[in-house]
Amino acid sequence: MKTLAVLGATGQTGHHLVAQALKKGHIVKALVRNEEKLRNILASEQQITEHKNLHIVKVSNIFDAEELKEPLKDVDVVMSTLGFGKGSYT
């Protein structure tokens, strides 16, 4: 069993990755800006309301290395599903 950190867990790909990792028995730290959004997505699309291996961590700036130090402590694998919205890459 590994501890995975998932960046972008509320996105199209991210919530699927979180669900698959939990089903495989991994511990998942989902780093998100909006905890409630992830809970709603997991409940409605993945039928996951509570899970002992799911740890949702609120992070205000995913690009701030200092803010990520504590949440990424003791993590085996970091997986990023961060994306950019339409028009944000100009």
mmCIF file of N, CA and C in Angstrom:
data_model
loop_
_atom_site.group_PDB
_atom_site.id
_atom_site.type_symbol
_atom_site.label_atom_id
_atom_site.label_comp_id
_atom_site.label_asym_id
_atom_site.label_seq_id
_atom_site.Cartn_x
_atom_site.Cartn_y
_atom_site.Cartn_z
ATOM 1 N N MET A 1 0.847 -1.172 0.000
ATOM 2 C CA MET A 1 0.000 0.000 0.000
ATOM 3 C C MET A 1 0.891 1.233 0.000
ATOM 4 N N LYS A 2 0.627 2.125 -0.928
ATOM 5 C CA LYS A 2 1.381 3.371 -1.065
ATOM 6 C C LYS A 2 0.512 4.545 -0.628
ATOM 7 N N THR A 3 1.184 5.635 -0.280
ATOM 8 C CA THR A 3 0.480 6.884 -0.028
ATOM 9 C C THR A 3 0.676 7.764 -1.251
ATOM 10 N N LEU A 4 -0.449 8.120 -1.877
ATOM 11 C CA LEU A 4 -0.420 8.927 -3.087
ATOM 12 C C LEU A 4 -0.955 10.316 -2.799
ATOM 13 N N ALA A 5 -0.323 11.317 -3.365
ATOM 14 C CA ALA A 5 -0.857 12.677 -3.336
ATOM 15 C C ALA A 5 -1.380 12.952 -4.735
ATOM 16 N N VAL A 6 -2.619 13.429 -4.809
ATOM 17 C CA VAL A 6 -3.222 13.724 -6.103
ATOM 18 C C VAL A 6 -3.487 15.222 -6.186
ATOM 19 N N LEU A 7 -2.848 15.859 -7.157
ATOM 20 C CA LEU A 7 -3.081 17.269 -7.437
ATOM 21 C C LEU A 7 -4.105 17.344 -8.566
ATOM 22 N N GLY A 8 -5.089 18.198 -8.415
ATOM 23 C CA GLY A 8 -6.133 18.292 -9.432
ATOM 24 C C GLY A 8 -7.231 17.267 -9.227
ATOM 25 N N ALA A 9 -7.468 16.879 -7.982
ATOM 26 C CA ALA A 9 -8.413 15.805 -7.665
ATOM 27 C C ALA A 9 -9.867 16.137 -7.983
ATOM 28 N N THR A 10 -10.206 17.413 -8.136
ATOM 29 C CA THR A 10 -11.597 17.766 -8.442
ATOM 30 C C THR A 10 -11.876 17.800 -9.937
ATOM 31 N N GLY A 11 -10.869 17.590 -10.748
ATOM 32 C CA GLY A 11 -11.046 17.652 -12.197
ATOM 33 C C GLY A 11 -11.579 16.367 -12.803
ATOM 34 N N GLN A 12 -11.778 16.411 -14.116
ATOM 35 C CA GLN A 12 -12.326 15.279 -14.874
ATOM 36 C C GLN A 12 -11.529 13.993 -14.666
ATOM 37 N N THR A 13 -10.217 14.099 -14.719
ATOM 38 C CA THR A 13 -9.354 12.931 -14.554
ATOM 39 C C THR A 13 -9.059 12.665 -13.086
ATOM 40 N N GLY A 14 -8.889 13.722 -12.320
ATOM 41 C CA GLY A 14 -8.472 13.609 -10.929
ATOM 42 C C GLY A 14 -9.379 12.762 -10.059
ATOM 43 N N HIS A 15 -10.688 12.973 -10.143
ATOM 44 C CA HIS A 15 -11.579 12.201 -9.265
ATOM 45 C C HIS A 15 -11.607 10.725 -9.644
ATOM 46 N N HIS A 16 -11.395 10.418 -10.927
ATOM 47 C CA HIS A 16 -11.297 9.012 -11.332
ATOM 48 C C HIS A 16 -10.029 8.378 -10.748
ATOM 49 N N LEU A 17 -8.940 9.120 -10.780
ATOM 50 C CA LEU A 17 -7.685 8.635 -10.216
ATOM 51 C C LEU A 17 -7.818 8.386 -8.715
ATOM 52 N N VAL A 18 -8.447 9.315 -8.011
ATOM 53 C CA VAL A 18 -8.670 9.148 -6.567
ATOM 54 C C VAL A 18 -9.472 7.876 -6.309
ATOM 55 N N ALA A 19 -10.562 7.696 -7.024
ATOM 56 C CA ALA A 19 -11.420 6.517 -6.822
ATOM 57 C C ALA A 19 -10.674 5.218 -7.116
ATOM 58 N N GLN A 20 -9.917 5.178 -8.205
ATOM 59 C CA GLN A 20 -9.175 3.967 -8.551
ATOM 60 C C GLN A 20 -8.113 3.639 -7.512
ATOM 61 N N ALA A 21 -7.419 4.663 -7.037
ATOM 62 C CA ALA A 21 -6.377 4.431 -6.023
ATOM 63 C C ALA A 21 -6.985 3.902 -4.730
ATOM 64 N N LEU A 22 -8.118 4.447 -4.328
ATOM 65 C CA LEU A 22 -8.790 3.961 -3.116
ATOM 66 C C LEU A 22 -9.240 2.514 -3.288
ATOM 67 N N LYS A 23 -9.784 2.191 -4.439
ATOM 68 C CA LYS A 23 -10.242 0.824 -4.706
ATOM 69 C C LYS A 23 -9.092 -0.183 -4.693
ATOM 70 N N LYS A 24 -7.888 0.283 -5.032
ATOM 71 C CA LYS A 24 -6.700 -0.583 -5.014
ATOM 72 C C LYS A 24 -6.087 -0.668 -3.624
ATOM 73 N N GLY A 25 -6.644 0.067 -2.649
ATOM 74 C CA GLY A 25 -6.172 -0.024 -1.277
ATOM 75 C C GLY A 25 -5.125 0.998 -0.873
ATOM 76 N N HIS A 26 -4.865 1.968 -1.727
ATOM 77 C CA HIS A 26 -3.870 2.986 -1.408
ATOM 78 C C HIS A 26 -4.443 4.054 -0.480
ATOM 79 N N ILE A 27 -3.557 4.736 0.208
ATOM 80 C CA ILE A 27 -3.920 5.915 0.978
ATOM 81 C C ILE A 27 -3.807 7.093 0.023
ATOM 82 N N VAL A 28 -4.829 7.946 -0.020
ATOM 83 C CA VAL A 28 -4.845 9.063 -0.956
ATOM 84 C C VAL A 28 -4.947 10.373 -0.197
ATOM 85 N N LYS A 29 -3.999 11.264 -0.470
ATOM 86 C CA LYS A 29 -4.069 12.645 -0.006
ATOM 87 C C LYS A 29 -4.476 13.467 -1.220
ATOM 88 N N ALA A 30 -5.695 13.953 -1.221
ATOM 89 C CA ALA A 30 -6.185 14.769 -2.326
ATOM 90 C C ALA A 30 -5.969 16.231 -1.954
ATOM 91 N N LEU A 31 -5.094 16.900 -2.668
ATOM 92 C CA LEU A 31 -4.799 18.306 -2.412
ATOM 93 C C LEU A 31 -5.720 19.151 -3.276
ATOM 94 N N VAL A 32 -6.595 19.904 -2.607
ATOM 95 C CA VAL A 32 -7.639 20.644 -3.318
ATOM 96 C C VAL A 32 -7.796 22.057 -2.760
ATOM 97 N N ARG A 33 -8.400 22.931 -3.558
ATOM 98 C CA ARG A 33 -8.771 24.265 -3.080
ATOM 99 C C ARG A 33 -10.139 24.219 -2.425
ATOM 100 N N ASN A 34 -11.000 23.317 -2.904
ATOM 101 C CA ASN A 34 -12.383 23.271 -2.441
ATOM 102 C C ASN A 34 -12.735 21.846 -2.003
ATOM 103 N N GLU A 35 -12.711 21.622 -0.697
ATOM 104 C CA GLU A 35 -12.973 20.283 -0.151
ATOM 105 C C GLU A 35 -14.377 19.793 -0.482
ATOM 106 N N GLU A 36 -15.352 20.683 -0.351
ATOM 107 C CA GLU A 36 -16.750 20.301 -0.570
ATOM 108 C C GLU A 36 -16.987 19.873 -2.020
ATOM 109 N N LYS A 37 -16.320 20.530 -2.947
ATOM 110 C CA LYS A 37 -16.460 20.174 -4.358
ATOM 111 C C LYS A 37 -16.009 18.729 -4.591
ATOM 112 N N LEU A 38 -14.878 18.354 -4.008
ATOM 113 C CA LEU A 38 -14.400 16.978 -4.175
ATOM 114 C C LEU A 38 -15.355 15.992 -3.518
ATOM 115 N N ARG A 39 -15.821 16.303 -2.322
ATOM 116 C CA ARG A 39 -16.771 15.397 -1.647
ATOM 117 C C ARG A 39 -18.028 15.189 -2.501
ATOM 118 N N ASN A 40 -18.548 16.267 -3.083
ATOM 119 C CA ASN A 40 -19.750 16.168 -3.918
ATOM 120 C C ASN A 40 -19.501 15.340 -5.172
ATOM 121 N N ILE A 41 -18.367 15.563 -5.817
ATOM 122 C CA ILE A 41 -18.035 14.809 -7.031
ATOM 123 C C ILE A 41 -17.872 13.326 -6.715
ATOM 124 N N LEU A 42 -17.141 13.023 -5.655
ATOM 125 C CA LEU A 42 -16.926 11.615 -5.301
ATOM 126 C C LEU A 42 -18.245 10.928 -4.945
ATOM 127 N N ALA A 43 -19.123 11.625 -4.246
ATOM 128 C CA ALA A 43 -20.414 11.041 -3.871
ATOM 129 C C ALA A 43 -21.296 10.812 -5.092
ATOM 130 N N SER A 44 -21.384 11.801 -5.968
ATOM 131 C CA SER A 44 -22.310 11.690 -7.098
ATOM 132 C C SER A 44 -21.775 10.841 -8.247
ATOM 133 N N GLU A 45 -20.486 10.925 -8.518
ATOM 134 C CA GLU A 45 -19.951 10.222 -9.686
ATOM 135 C C GLU A 45 -19.242 8.914 -9.362
ATOM 136 N N GLN A 46 -18.762 8.766 -8.129
ATOM 137 C CA GLN A 46 -18.003 7.561 -7.769
ATOM 138 C C GLN A 46 -18.655 6.762 -6.633
ATOM 139 N N GLN A 47 -19.751 7.267 -6.107
ATOM 140 C CA GLN A 47 -20.459 6.639 -4.982
ATOM 141 C C GLN A 47 -19.542 6.430 -3.771
ATOM 142 N N ILE A 48 -18.658 7.387 -3.545
ATOM 143 C CA ILE A 48 -17.767 7.362 -2.380
ATOM 144 C C ILE A 48 -18.155 8.529 -1.482
ATOM 145 N N THR A 49 -18.680 8.214 -0.296
ATOM 146 C CA THR A 49 -19.047 9.292 0.632
ATOM 147 C C THR A 49 -18.030 9.413 1.757
ATOM 148 N N GLU A 50 -17.530 8.326 2.213
ATOM 149 C CA GLU A 50 -16.490 8.300 3.243
ATOM 150 C C GLU A 50 -15.543 7.157 2.905
ATOM 151 N N HIS A 51 -14.284 7.346 3.207
ATOM 152 C CA HIS A 51 -13.321 6.266 3.002
ATOM 153 C C HIS A 51 -12.171 6.472 3.978
ATOM 154 N N LYS A 52 -11.814 5.423 4.695
ATOM 155 C CA LYS A 52 -10.777 5.539 5.729
ATOM 156 C C LYS A 52 -9.419 5.941 5.158
ATOM 157 N N ASN A 53 -9.170 5.658 3.879
ATOM 158 C CA ASN A 53 -7.874 5.966 3.270
ATOM 159 C C ASN A 53 -7.852 7.299 2.517
ATOM 160 N N LEU A 54 -8.953 8.038 2.556
ATOM 161 C CA LEU A 54 -9.014 9.312 1.850
ATOM 162 C C LEU A 54 -8.771 10.460 2.826
ATOM 163 N N HIS A 55 -7.783 11.269 2.502
ATOM 164 C CA HIS A 55 -7.453 12.449 3.298
ATOM 165 C C HIS A 55 -7.486 13.651 2.363
ATOM 166 N N ILE A 56 -8.475 14.504 2.559
ATOM 167 C CA ILE A 56 -8.610 15.692 1.725
ATOM 168 C C ILE A 56 -7.894 16.837 2.431
ATOM 169 N N VAL A 57 -6.957 17.440 1.711
ATOM 170 C CA VAL A 57 -6.123 18.504 2.277
ATOM 171 C C VAL A 57 -6.371 19.777 1.487
ATOM 172 N N LYS A 58 -6.821 20.809 2.186
ATOM 173 C CA LYS A 58 -7.071 22.097 1.528
ATOM 174 C C LYS A 58 -5.754 22.841 1.343
ATOM 175 N N VAL A 59 -5.511 23.254 0.107
ATOM 176 C CA VAL A 59 -4.304 23.996 -0.252
ATOM 177 C C VAL A 59 -4.762 25.213 -1.059
ATOM 178 N N SER A 60 -4.371 26.391 -0.635
ATOM 179 C CA SER A 60 -4.837 27.585 -1.341
ATOM 180 C C SER A 60 -4.068 27.849 -2.633
ATOM 181 N N ASN A 61 -2.771 27.472 -2.670
ATOM 182 C CA ASN A 61 -1.965 27.706 -3.871
ATOM 183 C C ASN A 61 -1.114 26.479 -4.152
ATOM 184 N N ILE A 62 -1.536 25.696 -5.110
ATOM 185 C CA ILE A 62 -0.870 24.437 -5.449
ATOM 186 C C ILE A 62 0.542 24.662 -5.993
ATOM 187 N N PHE A 63 0.853 25.901 -6.377
ATOM 188 C CA PHE A 63 2.171 26.220 -6.926
ATOM 189 C C PHE A 63 3.119 26.812 -5.889
ATOM 190 N N ASP A 64 2.706 26.826 -4.629
ATOM 191 C CA ASP A 64 3.528 27.364 -3.538
ATOM 192 C C ASP A 64 4.268 26.209 -2.857
ATOM 193 N N ALA A 65 5.567 26.104 -3.099
ATOM 194 C CA ALA A 65 6.368 24.996 -2.568
ATOM 195 C C ALA A 65 6.317 24.931 -1.047
ATOM 196 N N GLU A 66 6.318 26.065 -0.387
ATOM 197 C CA GLU A 66 6.266 26.085 1.083
ATOM 198 C C GLU A 66 4.954 25.504 1.595
ATOM 199 N N GLU A 67 3.861 25.846 0.938
ATOM 200 C CA GLU A 67 2.548 25.352 1.360
ATOM 201 C C GLU A 67 2.397 23.849 1.134
ATOM 202 N N LEU A 68 3.159 23.311 0.204
ATOM 203 C CA LEU A 68 3.054 21.880 -0.113
ATOM 204 C C LEU A 68 3.950 21.002 0.753
ATOM 205 N N LYS A 69 4.893 21.594 1.459
ATOM 206 C CA LYS A 69 5.844 20.791 2.247
ATOM 207 C C LYS A 69 5.150 19.842 3.216
ATOM 208 N N GLU A 70 4.259 20.341 4.030
ATOM 209 C CA GLU A 70 3.589 19.512 5.033
ATOM 210 C C GLU A 70 2.641 18.488 4.392
ATOM 211 N N PRO A 71 1.771 18.900 3.455
ATOM 212 C CA PRO A 71 0.877 17.910 2.839
ATOM 213 C C PRO A 71 1.605 16.787 2.101
ATOM 214 N N LEU A 72 2.796 17.064 1.576
ATOM 215 C CA LEU A 72 3.517 16.040 0.817
ATOM 216 C C LEU A 72 4.481 15.223 1.679
ATOM 217 N N LYS A 73 4.521 15.514 2.957
ATOM 218 C CA LYS A 73 5.358 14.762 3.876
ATOM 219 C C LYS A 73 4.853 13.316 3.937
ATOM 220 N N ASP A 74 5.761 12.367 3.891
ATOM 221 C CA ASP A 74 5.440 10.928 3.973
ATOM 222 C C ASP A 74 4.591 10.420 2.808
ATOM 223 N N VAL A 75 4.680 11.063 1.662
ATOM 224 C CA VAL A 75 3.968 10.625 0.455
ATOM 225 C C VAL A 75 4.947 9.848 -0.410
ATOM 226 N N ASP A 76 4.499 8.711 -0.932
ATOM 227 C CA ASP A 76 5.350 7.883 -1.792
ATOM 228 C C ASP A 76 5.341 8.346 -3.247
ATOM 229 N N VAL A 77 4.170 8.780 -3.714
ATOM 230 C CA VAL A 77 4.005 9.136 -5.119
ATOM 231 C C VAL A 77 3.150 10.397 -5.218
ATOM 232 N N VAL A 78 3.576 11.333 -6.070
ATOM 233 C CA VAL A 78 2.775 12.519 -6.360
ATOM 234 C C VAL A 78 2.278 12.394 -7.791
ATOM 235 N N MET A 79 0.963 12.507 -7.966
ATOM 236 C CA MET A 79 0.365 12.415 -9.293
ATOM 237 C C MET A 79 -0.377 13.713 -9.575
ATOM 238 N N SER A 80 -0.073 14.310 -10.702
ATOM 239 C CA SER A 80 -0.710 15.571 -11.068
ATOM 240 C C SER A 80 -1.666 15.371 -12.226
ATOM 241 N N THR A 81 -2.898 15.805 -12.011
ATOM 242 C CA THR A 81 -3.884 15.820 -13.086
ATOM 243 C C THR A 81 -4.334 17.272 -13.304
ATOM 244 N N LEU A 82 -3.445 18.191 -12.965
ATOM 245 C CA LEU A 82 -3.754 19.606 -13.142
ATOM 246 C C LEU A 82 -3.938 19.914 -14.617
ATOM 247 N N GLY A 83 -4.910 20.713 -14.887
ATOM 248 C CA GLY A 83 -5.160 21.131 -16.254
ATOM 249 C C GLY A 83 -5.335 22.629 -16.294
ATOM 250 N N PHE A 84 -5.545 23.131 -17.466
ATOM 251 C CA PHE A 84 -5.747 24.556 -17.650
ATOM 252 C C PHE A 84 -7.055 24.761 -18.377
ATOM 253 N N GLY A 85 -7.864 25.673 -17.871
ATOM 254 C CA GLY A 85 -9.145 25.964 -18.493
ATOM 255 C C GLY A 85 -8.961 26.628 -19.841
ATOM 256 N N LYS A 86 -10.024 26.611 -20.624
ATOM 257 C CA LYS A 86 -9.981 27.238 -21.949
ATOM 258 C C LYS A 86 -9.552 28.687 -21.816
ATOM 259 N N GLY A 87 -8.606 29.079 -22.637
ATOM 260 C CA GLY A 87 -8.152 30.458 -22.656
ATOM 261 C C GLY A 87 -7.119 30.807 -21.602
ATOM 262 N N SER A 88 -6.802 29.880 -20.695
ATOM 263 C CA SER A 88 -5.852 30.193 -19.617
ATOM 264 C C SER A 88 -4.410 29.980 -20.032
ATOM 265 N N TYR A 89 -4.176 29.463 -21.182
ATOM 266 C CA TYR A 89 -2.818 29.137 -21.625
ATOM 267 C C TYR A 89 -2.310 30.106 -22.690
ATOM 268 N N THR A 90 -2.912 31.263 -22.782
ATOM 269 C CA THR A 90 -2.472 32.239 -23.796
ATOM 270 C C THR A 90 -1.241 32.986 -23.362
#
